[in-house]
XYZ file of C-alpha atoms in Angstrom:
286
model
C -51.595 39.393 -62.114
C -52.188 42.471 -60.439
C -49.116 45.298 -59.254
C -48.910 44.244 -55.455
C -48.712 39.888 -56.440
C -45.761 41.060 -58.766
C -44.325 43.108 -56.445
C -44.732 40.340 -53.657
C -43.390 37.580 -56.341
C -40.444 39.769 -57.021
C -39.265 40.495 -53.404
C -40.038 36.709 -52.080
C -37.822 35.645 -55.349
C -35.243 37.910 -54.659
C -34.897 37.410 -51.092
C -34.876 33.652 -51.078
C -32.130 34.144 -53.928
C -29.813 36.062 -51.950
C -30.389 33.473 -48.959
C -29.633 30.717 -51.810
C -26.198 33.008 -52.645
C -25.321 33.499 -49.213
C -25.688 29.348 -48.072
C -23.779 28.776 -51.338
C -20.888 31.091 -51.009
C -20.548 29.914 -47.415
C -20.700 25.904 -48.488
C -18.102 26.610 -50.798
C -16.070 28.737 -49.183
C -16.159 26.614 -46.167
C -15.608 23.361 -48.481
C -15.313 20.217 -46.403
C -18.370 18.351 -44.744
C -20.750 21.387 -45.238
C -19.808 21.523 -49.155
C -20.468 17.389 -49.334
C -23.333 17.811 -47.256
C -24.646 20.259 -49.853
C -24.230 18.467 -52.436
C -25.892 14.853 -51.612
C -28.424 17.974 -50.101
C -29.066 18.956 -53.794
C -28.346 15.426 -55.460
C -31.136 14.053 -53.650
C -33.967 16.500 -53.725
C -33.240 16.843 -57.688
C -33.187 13.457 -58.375
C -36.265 13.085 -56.485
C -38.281 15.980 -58.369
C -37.337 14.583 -61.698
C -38.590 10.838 -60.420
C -41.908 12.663 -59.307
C -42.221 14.979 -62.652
C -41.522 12.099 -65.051
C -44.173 9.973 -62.802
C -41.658 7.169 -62.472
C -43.996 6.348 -59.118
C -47.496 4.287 -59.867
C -50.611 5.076 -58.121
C -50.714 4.329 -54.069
C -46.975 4.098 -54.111
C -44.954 6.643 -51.953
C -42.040 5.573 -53.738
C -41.026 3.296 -56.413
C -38.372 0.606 -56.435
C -36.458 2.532 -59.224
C -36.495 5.549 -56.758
C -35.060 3.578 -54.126
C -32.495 1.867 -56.700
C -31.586 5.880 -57.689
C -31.424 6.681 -54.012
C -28.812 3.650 -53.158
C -26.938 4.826 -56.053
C -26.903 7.951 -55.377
C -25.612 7.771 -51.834
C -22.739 5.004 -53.112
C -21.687 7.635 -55.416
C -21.509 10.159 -53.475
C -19.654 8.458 -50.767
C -17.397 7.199 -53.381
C -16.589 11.141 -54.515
C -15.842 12.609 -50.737
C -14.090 9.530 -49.385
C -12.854 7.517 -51.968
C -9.896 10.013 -53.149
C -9.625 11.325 -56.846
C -7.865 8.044 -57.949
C -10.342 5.446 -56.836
C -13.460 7.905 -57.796
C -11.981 7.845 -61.117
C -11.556 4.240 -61.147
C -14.792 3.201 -59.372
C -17.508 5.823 -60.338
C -18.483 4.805 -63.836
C -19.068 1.088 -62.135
C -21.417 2.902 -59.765
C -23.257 4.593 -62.222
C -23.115 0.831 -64.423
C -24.576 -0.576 -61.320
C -27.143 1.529 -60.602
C -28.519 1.958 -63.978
C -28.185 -2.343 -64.153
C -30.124 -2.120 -60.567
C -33.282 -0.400 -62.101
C -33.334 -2.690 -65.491
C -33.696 -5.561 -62.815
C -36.652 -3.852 -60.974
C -38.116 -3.680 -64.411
C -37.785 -7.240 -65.361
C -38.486 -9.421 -61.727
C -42.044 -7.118 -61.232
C -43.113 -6.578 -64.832
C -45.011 -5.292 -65.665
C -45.181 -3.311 -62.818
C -43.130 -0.496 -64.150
C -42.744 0.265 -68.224
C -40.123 0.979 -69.965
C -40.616 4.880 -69.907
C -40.333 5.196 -66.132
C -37.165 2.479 -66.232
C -35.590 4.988 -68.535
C -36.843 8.356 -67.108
C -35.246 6.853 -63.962
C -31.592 6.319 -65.215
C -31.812 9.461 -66.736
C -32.982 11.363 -63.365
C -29.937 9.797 -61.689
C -27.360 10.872 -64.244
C -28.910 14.052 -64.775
C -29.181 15.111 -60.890
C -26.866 13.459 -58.609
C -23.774 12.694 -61.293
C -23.551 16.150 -63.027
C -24.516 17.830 -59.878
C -21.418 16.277 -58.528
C -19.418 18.399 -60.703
C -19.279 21.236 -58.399
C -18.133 19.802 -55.749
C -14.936 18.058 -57.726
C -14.324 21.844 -59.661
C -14.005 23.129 -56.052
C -11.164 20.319 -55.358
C -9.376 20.781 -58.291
C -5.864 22.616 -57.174
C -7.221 26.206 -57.155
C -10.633 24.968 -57.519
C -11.626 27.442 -54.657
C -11.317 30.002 -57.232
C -11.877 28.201 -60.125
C -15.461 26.766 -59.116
C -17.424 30.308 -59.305
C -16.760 30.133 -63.048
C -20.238 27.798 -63.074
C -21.655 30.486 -61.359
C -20.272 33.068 -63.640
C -21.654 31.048 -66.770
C -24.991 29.992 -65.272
C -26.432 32.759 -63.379
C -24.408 35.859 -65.255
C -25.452 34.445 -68.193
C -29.689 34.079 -67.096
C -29.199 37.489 -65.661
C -27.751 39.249 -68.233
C -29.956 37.513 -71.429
C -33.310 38.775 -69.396
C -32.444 42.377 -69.559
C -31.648 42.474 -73.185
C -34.200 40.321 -73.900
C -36.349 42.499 -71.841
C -34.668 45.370 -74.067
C -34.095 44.963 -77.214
C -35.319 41.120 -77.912
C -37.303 40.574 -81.045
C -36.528 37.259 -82.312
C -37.646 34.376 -80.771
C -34.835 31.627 -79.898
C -37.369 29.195 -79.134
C -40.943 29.951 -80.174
C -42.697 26.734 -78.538
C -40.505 25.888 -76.099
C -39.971 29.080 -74.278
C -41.526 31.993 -76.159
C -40.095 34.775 -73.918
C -36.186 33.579 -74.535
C -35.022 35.435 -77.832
C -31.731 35.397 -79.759
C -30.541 38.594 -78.865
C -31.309 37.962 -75.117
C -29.165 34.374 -76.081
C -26.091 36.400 -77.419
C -26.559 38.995 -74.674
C -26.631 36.819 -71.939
C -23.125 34.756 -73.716
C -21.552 38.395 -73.681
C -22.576 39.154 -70.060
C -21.327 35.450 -68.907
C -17.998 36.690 -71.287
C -17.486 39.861 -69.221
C -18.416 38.668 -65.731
C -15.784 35.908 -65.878
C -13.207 38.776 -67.259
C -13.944 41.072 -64.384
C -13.773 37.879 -61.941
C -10.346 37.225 -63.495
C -9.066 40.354 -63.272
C -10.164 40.817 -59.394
C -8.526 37.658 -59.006
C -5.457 39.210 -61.075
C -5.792 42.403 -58.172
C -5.475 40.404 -55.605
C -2.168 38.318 -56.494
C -3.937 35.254 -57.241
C -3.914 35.492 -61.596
C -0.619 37.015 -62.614
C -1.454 40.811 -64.424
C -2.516 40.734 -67.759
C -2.024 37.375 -68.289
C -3.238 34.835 -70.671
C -5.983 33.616 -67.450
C -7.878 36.808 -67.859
C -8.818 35.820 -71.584
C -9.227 32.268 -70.747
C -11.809 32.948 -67.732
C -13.801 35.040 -70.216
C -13.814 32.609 -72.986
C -14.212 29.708 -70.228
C -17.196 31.346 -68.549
C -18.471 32.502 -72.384
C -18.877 28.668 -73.586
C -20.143 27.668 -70.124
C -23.082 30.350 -70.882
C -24.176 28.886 -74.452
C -24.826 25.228 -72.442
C -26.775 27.132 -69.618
C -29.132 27.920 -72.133
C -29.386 24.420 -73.779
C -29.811 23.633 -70.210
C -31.920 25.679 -68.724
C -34.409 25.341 -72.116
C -34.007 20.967 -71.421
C -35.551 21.823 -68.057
C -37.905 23.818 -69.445
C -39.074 21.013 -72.204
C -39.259 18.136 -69.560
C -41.759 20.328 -68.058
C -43.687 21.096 -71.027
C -43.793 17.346 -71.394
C -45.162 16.614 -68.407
C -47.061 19.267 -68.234
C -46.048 21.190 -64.586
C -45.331 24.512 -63.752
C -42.153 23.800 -61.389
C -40.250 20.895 -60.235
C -40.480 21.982 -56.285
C -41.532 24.758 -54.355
C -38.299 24.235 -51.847
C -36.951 27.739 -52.699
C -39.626 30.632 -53.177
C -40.333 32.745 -55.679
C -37.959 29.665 -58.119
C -40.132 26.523 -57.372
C -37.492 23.247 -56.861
C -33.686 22.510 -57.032
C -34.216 21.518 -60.355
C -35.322 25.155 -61.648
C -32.637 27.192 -60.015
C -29.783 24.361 -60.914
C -30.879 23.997 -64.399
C -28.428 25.791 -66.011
C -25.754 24.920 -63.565
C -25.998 21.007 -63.681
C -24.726 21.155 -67.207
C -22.630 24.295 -67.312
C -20.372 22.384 -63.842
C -19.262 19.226 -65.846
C -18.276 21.550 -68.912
C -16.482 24.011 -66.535
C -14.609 21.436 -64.688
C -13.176 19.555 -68.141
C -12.398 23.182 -69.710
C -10.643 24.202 -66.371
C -8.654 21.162 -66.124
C -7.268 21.524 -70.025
C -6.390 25.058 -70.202
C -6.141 26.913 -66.660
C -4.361 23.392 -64.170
């Protein structure tokens, strides 16, 4: 690739970043319709590029009855998580997920063989994987405090990426995963765990500046080690992503946002760092 396509790569990836930032600081900071809207936004379009990567549809359909199963669920969920109140989510949501799995085993059995049993289970998996853990960051940002709480994802996900390509980029010699994803290296893994550590530390301590965290208490330690764990499952997640790809042999999941390809390759990290965020911040910081 010659100098001026990097260059161009570069700028169109790091302008439709900062527009990504910008629409997600303003979602969550806003909370409310725009943050559910958002999220069934993102819920959708990932389930749908993992239905279309793991070729869940059969030639000359436009979409599969397993899709539309995973699309039913998904909106019954998601109704379930902005209107039904944290009790009755609690109560109700595994039975939505029950059902909606159940739903797809009978579109397997009334049109076999239609369908096989890989694109049954690549389908339940595509709607736990996208629309359920994706859901996580919208009930961090409820949580009492979640306002705050909820960039601690963002701390572990994207400080983390940031921070393990430049010392990878630096100083990485040993591979973390050789076949899977030959540029990632160990130190660039404990790098980017350290830079997740510290970005969740400063966050706590601005938060500590501005009377939100009392000063120098035990919060600033717990964001850091918080934010530090979140940043060793962005990896395992973001390297899953990558080996469903290798799998299936594409490049990206999407080309919705430029310069990253689809929902699924920007949230990849996130969609497993938000559930682990929102169970750690609801033992040791509520």
């Amino acid at each position: 690739m010659s100098k001026e396509k990097k260059l161009s790569s570069f700028t169109e990836r790091l302008l439709s970043g900062i527009v990504l930032l910008v629409v997600l600081i303003g979602v969550i900071v806003l909370n409310g319709i725009w943050l559910q809207i958002f999220t069934f936004f993102i819920s959708v379009v990932g389930f749908a590029e993992l239905i279309k990567a793991c070729g869940v549809r059969n030639e000359k359909e436009k979409v599969s009855l397993p899709e539309v199963v995973g699309y039913l669920g998904t909106i019954g969920f998601d109704l379930l998580l902005f209107f039904g109140g944290s009790e009755h989510f609690a109560a109700y949501s595994p039975a939505v997920i029950i059902l909606t799995i159940m739903g797809m085993l009978l579109c397997y059995v009334l049109t076999f063989p239609r369908y096989n049993a890989g694109q049954i289970m690549a389908s339940s998996f595509a709607f736990f994987y996208a629309p359920v853990l994706l859901s996580y960051i919208y009930q961090t940002r409820n949580l009492p405090d979640g306002k705050y709480v909820v960039w601690l994802i963002f701390c572990a996900s994207w400080a983390c990426d940031t921070c393990a390509y430049v010392v990878g980029m630096l100083i990485g010699k040993h591979k973390m995963a050789p076949v899977l994803s030959p540029k990632k290296s160990v130190e660039g893994g404990i790098g980017g765990v350290v830079g997740a550590a510290l970005a969740g530390f400063l966050y706590a301590l601005a938060l500590a500046k501005c009377g939100v965290l009392p000063k120098g208490g035990r919060e600033l330690v717990v964001f850091a080690l918080i934010s530090a764990a979140g940043a060793v499952l962005s990896q395992a997640g973001d390297l899953a992503a990558s080996g469903i790809k290798r799998n299936y042999g594409i490049k990206d999941y999407g080309t919705l946002i430029p310069g990253h390809g689809g929902i699924m390759d920007r949230f990849d990290s996130v969609i497993v760092t938000a559930p682990l965020i929102y169970y750690l911040a609801t033992l040791f910081l509520l």
